[in-house]
PDB file of C-alpha atoms in Angstrom:
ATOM      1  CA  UNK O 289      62.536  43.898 190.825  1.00 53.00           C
ATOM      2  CA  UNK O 290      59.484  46.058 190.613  1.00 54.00           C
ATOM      3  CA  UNK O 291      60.588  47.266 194.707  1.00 53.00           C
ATOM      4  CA  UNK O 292      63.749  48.326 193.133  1.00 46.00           C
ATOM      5  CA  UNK O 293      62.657  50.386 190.016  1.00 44.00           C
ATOM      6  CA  UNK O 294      59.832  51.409 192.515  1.00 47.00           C
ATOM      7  CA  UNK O 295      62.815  53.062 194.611  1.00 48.00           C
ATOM      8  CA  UNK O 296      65.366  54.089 191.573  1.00 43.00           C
ATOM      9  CA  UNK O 297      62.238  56.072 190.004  1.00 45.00           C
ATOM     10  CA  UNK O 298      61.909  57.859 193.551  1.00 43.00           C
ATOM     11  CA  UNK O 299      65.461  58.558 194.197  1.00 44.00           C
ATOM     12  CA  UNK O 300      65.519  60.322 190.462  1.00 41.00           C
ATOM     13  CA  UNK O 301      62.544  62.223 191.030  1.00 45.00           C
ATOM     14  CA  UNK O 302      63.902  63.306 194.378  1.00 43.00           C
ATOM     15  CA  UNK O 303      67.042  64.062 192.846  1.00 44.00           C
ATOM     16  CA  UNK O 304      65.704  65.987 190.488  1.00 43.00           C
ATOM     17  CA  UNK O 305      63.347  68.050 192.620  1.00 43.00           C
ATOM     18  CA  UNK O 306      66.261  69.111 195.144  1.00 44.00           C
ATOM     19  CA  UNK O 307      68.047  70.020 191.902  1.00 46.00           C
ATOM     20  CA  UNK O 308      65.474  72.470 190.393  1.00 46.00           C
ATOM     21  CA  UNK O 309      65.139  74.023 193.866  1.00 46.00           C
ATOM     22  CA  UNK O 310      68.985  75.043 194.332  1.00 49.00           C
ATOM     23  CA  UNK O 311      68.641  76.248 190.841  1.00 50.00           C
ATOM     24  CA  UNK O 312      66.332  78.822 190.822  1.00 48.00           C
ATOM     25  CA  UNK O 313      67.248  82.139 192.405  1.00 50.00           C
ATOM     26  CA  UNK O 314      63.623  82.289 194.087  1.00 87.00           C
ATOM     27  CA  UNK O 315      62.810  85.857 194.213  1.00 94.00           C
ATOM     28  CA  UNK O 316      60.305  87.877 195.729  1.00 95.00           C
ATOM     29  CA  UNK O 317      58.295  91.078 194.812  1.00 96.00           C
ATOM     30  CA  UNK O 318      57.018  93.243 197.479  1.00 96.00           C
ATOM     31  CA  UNK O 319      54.959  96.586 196.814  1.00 96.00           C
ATOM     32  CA  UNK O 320      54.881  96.333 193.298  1.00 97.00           C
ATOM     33  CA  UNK O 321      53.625  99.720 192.017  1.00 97.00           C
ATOM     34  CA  UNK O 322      52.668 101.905 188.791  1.00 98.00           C
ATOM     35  CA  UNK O 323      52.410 105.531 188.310  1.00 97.00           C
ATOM     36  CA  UNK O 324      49.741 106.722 186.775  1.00 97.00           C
ATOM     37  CA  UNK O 325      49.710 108.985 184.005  1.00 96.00           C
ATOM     38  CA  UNK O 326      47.971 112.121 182.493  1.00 94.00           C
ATOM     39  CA  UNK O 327      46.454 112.424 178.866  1.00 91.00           C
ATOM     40  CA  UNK O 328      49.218 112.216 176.155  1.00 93.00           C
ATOM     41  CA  UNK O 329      51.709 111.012 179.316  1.00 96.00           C
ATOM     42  CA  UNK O 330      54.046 108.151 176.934  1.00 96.00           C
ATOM     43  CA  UNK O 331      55.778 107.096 179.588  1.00 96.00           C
ATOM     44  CA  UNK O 332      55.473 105.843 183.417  1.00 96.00           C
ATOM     45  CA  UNK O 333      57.541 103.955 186.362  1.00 96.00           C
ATOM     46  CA  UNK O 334      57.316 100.824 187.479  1.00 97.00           C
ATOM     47  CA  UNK O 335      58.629 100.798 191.412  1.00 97.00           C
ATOM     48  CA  UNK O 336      59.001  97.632 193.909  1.00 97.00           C
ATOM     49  CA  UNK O 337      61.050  95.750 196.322  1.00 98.00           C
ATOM     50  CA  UNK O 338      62.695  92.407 195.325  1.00 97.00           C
ATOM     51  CA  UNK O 339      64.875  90.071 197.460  1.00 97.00           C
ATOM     52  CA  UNK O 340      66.672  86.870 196.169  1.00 96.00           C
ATOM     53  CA  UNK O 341      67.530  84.002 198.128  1.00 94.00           C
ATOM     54  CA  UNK O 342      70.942  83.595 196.486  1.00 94.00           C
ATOM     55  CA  UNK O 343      72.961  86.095 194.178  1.00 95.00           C
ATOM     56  CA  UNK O 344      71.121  86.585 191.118  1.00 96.00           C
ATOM     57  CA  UNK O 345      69.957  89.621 188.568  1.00 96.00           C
ATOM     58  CA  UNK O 346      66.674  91.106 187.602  1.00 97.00           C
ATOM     59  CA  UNK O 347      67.769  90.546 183.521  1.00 96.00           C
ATOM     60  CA  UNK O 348      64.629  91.678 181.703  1.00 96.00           C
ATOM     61  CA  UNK O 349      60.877  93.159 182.206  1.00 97.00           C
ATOM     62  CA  UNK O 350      58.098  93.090 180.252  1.00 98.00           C
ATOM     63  CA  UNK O 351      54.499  94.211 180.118  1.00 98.00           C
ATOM     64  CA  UNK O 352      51.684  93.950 177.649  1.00 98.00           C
ATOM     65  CA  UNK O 353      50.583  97.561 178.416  1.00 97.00           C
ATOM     66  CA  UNK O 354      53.846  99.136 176.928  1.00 98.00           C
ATOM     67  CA  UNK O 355      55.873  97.945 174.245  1.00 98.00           C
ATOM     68  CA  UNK O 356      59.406  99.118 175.740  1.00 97.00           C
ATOM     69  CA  UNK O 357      60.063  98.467 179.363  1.00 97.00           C
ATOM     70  CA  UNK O 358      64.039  98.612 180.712  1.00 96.00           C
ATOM     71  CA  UNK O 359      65.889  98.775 184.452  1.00 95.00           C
ATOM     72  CA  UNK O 360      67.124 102.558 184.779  1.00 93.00           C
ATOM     73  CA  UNK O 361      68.935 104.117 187.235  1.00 90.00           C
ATOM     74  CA  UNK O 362      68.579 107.483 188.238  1.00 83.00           C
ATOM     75  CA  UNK O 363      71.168 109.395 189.695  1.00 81.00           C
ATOM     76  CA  UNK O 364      73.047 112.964 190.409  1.00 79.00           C
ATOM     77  CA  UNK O 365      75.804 113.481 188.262  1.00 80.00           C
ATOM     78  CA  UNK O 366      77.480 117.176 188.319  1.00 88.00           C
ATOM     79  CA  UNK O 367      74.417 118.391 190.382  1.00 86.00           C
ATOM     80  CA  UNK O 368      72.836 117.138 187.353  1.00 85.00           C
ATOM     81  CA  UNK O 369      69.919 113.942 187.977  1.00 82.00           C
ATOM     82  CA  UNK O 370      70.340 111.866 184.965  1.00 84.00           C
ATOM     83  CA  UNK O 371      68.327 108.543 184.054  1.00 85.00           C
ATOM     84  CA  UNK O 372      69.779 105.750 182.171  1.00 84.00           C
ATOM     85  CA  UNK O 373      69.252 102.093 181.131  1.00 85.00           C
ATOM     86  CA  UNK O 374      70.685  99.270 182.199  1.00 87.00           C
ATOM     87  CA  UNK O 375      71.421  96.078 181.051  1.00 90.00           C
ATOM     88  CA  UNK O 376      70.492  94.601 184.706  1.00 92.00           C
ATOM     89  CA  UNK O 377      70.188  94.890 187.867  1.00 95.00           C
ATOM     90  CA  UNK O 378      72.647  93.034 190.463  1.00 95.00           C
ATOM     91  CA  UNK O 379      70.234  91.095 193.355  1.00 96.00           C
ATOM     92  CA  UNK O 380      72.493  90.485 196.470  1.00 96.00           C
ATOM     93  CA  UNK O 381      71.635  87.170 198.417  1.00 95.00           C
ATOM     94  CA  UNK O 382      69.444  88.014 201.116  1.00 95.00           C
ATOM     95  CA  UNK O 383      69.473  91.724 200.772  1.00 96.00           C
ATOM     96  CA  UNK O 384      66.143  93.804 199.543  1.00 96.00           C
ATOM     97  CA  UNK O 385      66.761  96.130 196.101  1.00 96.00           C
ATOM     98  CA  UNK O 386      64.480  99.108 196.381  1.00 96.00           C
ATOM     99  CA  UNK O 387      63.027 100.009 192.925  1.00 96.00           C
ATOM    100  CA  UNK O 388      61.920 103.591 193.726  1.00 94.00           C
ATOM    101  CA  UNK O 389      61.594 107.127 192.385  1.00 92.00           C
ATOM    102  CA  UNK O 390      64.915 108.819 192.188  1.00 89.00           C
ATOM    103  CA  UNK O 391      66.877 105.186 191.981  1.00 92.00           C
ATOM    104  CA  UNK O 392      66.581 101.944 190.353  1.00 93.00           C
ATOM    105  CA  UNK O 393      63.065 101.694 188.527  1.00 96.00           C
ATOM    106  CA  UNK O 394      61.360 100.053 185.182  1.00 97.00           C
ATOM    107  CA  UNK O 395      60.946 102.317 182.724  1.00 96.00           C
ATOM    108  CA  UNK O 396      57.380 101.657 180.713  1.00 97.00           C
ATOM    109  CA  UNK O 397      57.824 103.838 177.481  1.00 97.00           C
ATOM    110  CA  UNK O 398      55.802 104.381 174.205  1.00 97.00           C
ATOM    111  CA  UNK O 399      52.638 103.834 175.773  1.00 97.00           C
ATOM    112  CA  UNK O 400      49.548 103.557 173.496  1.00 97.00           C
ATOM    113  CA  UNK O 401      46.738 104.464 175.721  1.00 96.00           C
ATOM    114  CA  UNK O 402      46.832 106.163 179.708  1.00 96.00           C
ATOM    115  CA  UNK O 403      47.642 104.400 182.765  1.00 97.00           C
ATOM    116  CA  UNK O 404      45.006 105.622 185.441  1.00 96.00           C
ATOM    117  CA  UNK O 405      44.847 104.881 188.666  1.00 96.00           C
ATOM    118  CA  UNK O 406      43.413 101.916 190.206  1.00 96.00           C
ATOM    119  CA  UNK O 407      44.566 100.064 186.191  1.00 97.00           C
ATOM    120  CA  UNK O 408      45.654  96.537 187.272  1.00 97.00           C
ATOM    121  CA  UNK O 409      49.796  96.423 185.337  1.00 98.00           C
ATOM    122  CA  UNK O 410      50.928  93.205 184.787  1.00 98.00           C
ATOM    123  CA  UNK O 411      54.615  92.990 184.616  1.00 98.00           C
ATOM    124  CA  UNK O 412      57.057  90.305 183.807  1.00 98.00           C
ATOM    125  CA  UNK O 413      60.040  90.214 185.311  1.00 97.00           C
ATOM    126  CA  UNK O 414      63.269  87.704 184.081  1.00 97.00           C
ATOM    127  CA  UNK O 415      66.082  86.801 187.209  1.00 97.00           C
ATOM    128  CA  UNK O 416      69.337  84.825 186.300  1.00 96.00           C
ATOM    129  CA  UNK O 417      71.163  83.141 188.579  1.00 94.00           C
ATOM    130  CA  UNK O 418      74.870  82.810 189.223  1.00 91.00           C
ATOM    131  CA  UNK O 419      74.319  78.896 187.398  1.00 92.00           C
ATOM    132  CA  UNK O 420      72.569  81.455 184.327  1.00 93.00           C
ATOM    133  CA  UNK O 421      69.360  79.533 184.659  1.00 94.00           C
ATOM    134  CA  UNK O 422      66.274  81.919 184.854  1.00 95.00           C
ATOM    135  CA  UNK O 423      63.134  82.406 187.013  1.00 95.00           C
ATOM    136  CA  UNK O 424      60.044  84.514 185.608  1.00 96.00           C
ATOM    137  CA  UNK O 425      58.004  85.748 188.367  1.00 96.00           C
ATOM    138  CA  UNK O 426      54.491  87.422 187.368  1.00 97.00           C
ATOM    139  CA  UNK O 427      53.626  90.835 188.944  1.00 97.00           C
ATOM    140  CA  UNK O 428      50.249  92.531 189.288  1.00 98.00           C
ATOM    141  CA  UNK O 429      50.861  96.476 189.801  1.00 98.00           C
ATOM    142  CA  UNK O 430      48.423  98.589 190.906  1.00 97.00           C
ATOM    143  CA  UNK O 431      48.464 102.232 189.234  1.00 97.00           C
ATOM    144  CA  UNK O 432      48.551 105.131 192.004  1.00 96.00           C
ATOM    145  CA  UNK O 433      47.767 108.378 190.933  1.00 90.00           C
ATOM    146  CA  UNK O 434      50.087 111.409 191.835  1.00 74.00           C
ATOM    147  CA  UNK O 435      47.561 111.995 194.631  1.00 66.00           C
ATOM    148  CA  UNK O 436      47.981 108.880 197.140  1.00 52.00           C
ATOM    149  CA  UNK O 437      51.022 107.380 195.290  1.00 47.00           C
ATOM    150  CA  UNK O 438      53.541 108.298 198.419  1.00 45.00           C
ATOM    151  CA  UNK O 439      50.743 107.420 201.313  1.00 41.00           C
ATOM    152  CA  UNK O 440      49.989 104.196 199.406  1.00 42.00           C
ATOM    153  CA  UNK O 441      53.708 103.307 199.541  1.00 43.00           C
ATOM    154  CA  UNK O 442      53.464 101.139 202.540  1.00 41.00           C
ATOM    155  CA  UNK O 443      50.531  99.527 201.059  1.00 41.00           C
ATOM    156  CA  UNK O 444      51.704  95.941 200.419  1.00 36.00           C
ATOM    157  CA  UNK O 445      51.853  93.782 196.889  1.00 40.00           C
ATOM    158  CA  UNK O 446      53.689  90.373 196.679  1.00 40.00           C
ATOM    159  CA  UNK O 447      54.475  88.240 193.360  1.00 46.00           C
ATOM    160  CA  UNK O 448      55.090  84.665 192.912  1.00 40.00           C
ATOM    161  CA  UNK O 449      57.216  82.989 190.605  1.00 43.00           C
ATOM    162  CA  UNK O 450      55.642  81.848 187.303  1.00 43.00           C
ATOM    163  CA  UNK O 451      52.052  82.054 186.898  1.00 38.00           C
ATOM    164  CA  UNK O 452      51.495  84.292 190.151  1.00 37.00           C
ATOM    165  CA  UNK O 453      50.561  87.087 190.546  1.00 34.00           C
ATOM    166  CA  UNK O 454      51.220  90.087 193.041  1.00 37.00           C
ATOM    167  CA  UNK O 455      49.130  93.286 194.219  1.00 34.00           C
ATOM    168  CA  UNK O 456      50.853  96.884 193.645  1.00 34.00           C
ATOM    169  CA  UNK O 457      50.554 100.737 193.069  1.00 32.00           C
ATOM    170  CA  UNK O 458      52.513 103.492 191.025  1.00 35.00           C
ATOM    171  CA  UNK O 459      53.625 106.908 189.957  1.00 36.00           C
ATOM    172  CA  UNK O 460      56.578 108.026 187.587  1.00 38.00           C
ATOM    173  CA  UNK O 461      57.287 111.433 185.490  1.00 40.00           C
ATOM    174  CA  UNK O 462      57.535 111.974 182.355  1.00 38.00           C
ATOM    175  CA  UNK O 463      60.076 110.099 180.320  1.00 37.00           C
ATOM    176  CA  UNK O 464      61.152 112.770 178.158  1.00 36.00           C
ATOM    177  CA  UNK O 465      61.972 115.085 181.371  1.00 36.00           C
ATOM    178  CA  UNK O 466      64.736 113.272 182.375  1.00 36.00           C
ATOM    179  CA  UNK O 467      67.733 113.511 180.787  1.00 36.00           C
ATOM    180  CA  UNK O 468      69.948 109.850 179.939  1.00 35.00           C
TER     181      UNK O 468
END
């Protein structure tokens, strides 16, 4: 009797394990990076490459060093660029999502104090799966300044789900020069 509850208590916790794996949309963060601002500067980008091992979407970010941070897209409309928010941002199985100046980025607005470069921004990003369960995976972004933010762009960062962490850099204009 013990063999067998023994063996039932393995086959649930096996089970269970191969469960949570399929479940989470196990996404990765490559060259996670911050721009860095100048004095009174309330607002900065947030720029990185993520890839997701089954469909999923980047849902929600947060960060400790601003208290609003969104998804926006940037894009030319009537020879016009225009910036707006959205409410997520689709993750194709198997296929990298640039987050980059021009395109897709986090916004990081109504900042209290400067972002310089070399500041350490951790960022919290929320991923939903087709099932609607949700990953968190932990991102540490470096802060580029204007300076060596484009030759530091190769410069590589990583993340980990929940808990990790991830190297980055950064650079992003003005918030209130962009029009939504």
């Amino acid at each position: 009797m013990p063999r067998l509850l023994s063996r039932l208590a393995f086959s649930t916790a096996l089970a269970a394990s191969i469960g949570a794996a399929h479940a989470q949309p196990q996404v990765t963060v490559q060259d996670a990076w911050v721009r860095a601002t100048v004095p009174q500067q309330k607002a900065t980008g947030a720029f990185m490459r993520l890839k997701a091992g089954q469909d999923t979407r980047l849902v929600s970010v947060s960060t400790p060093v601003a208290p609003i941070a969104e998804v926006h897209e940037m894009k030319m409309v009537d020879n016009v660029m225009k910036m707006r928010a959205v409410q997520g941002l689709d993750l194709p199985a198997g296929k990298g999502v640039d987050l980059q100046p021009g395109g897709y980025h986090v916004m990081l607005m109504d900042l209290p104090a400067p972002v310089r470069a070399g500041d350490v921004v951790p960022l919290t990003l929320v991923f939903e799966g087709k099932d609607g369960r949700r990953e968190t995976v932990q991102v540490q972004a470096q802060a580029r300044g204007m300076t060596n933010a484009a030759a530091a762009a190769g410069a590589a960062g990583a993340a980990t789900p929940a808990g990790g962490t991830a190297a980055g850099h950064g650079d992003h204009g003005d918030h209130g020069a962009h029009k939504h």
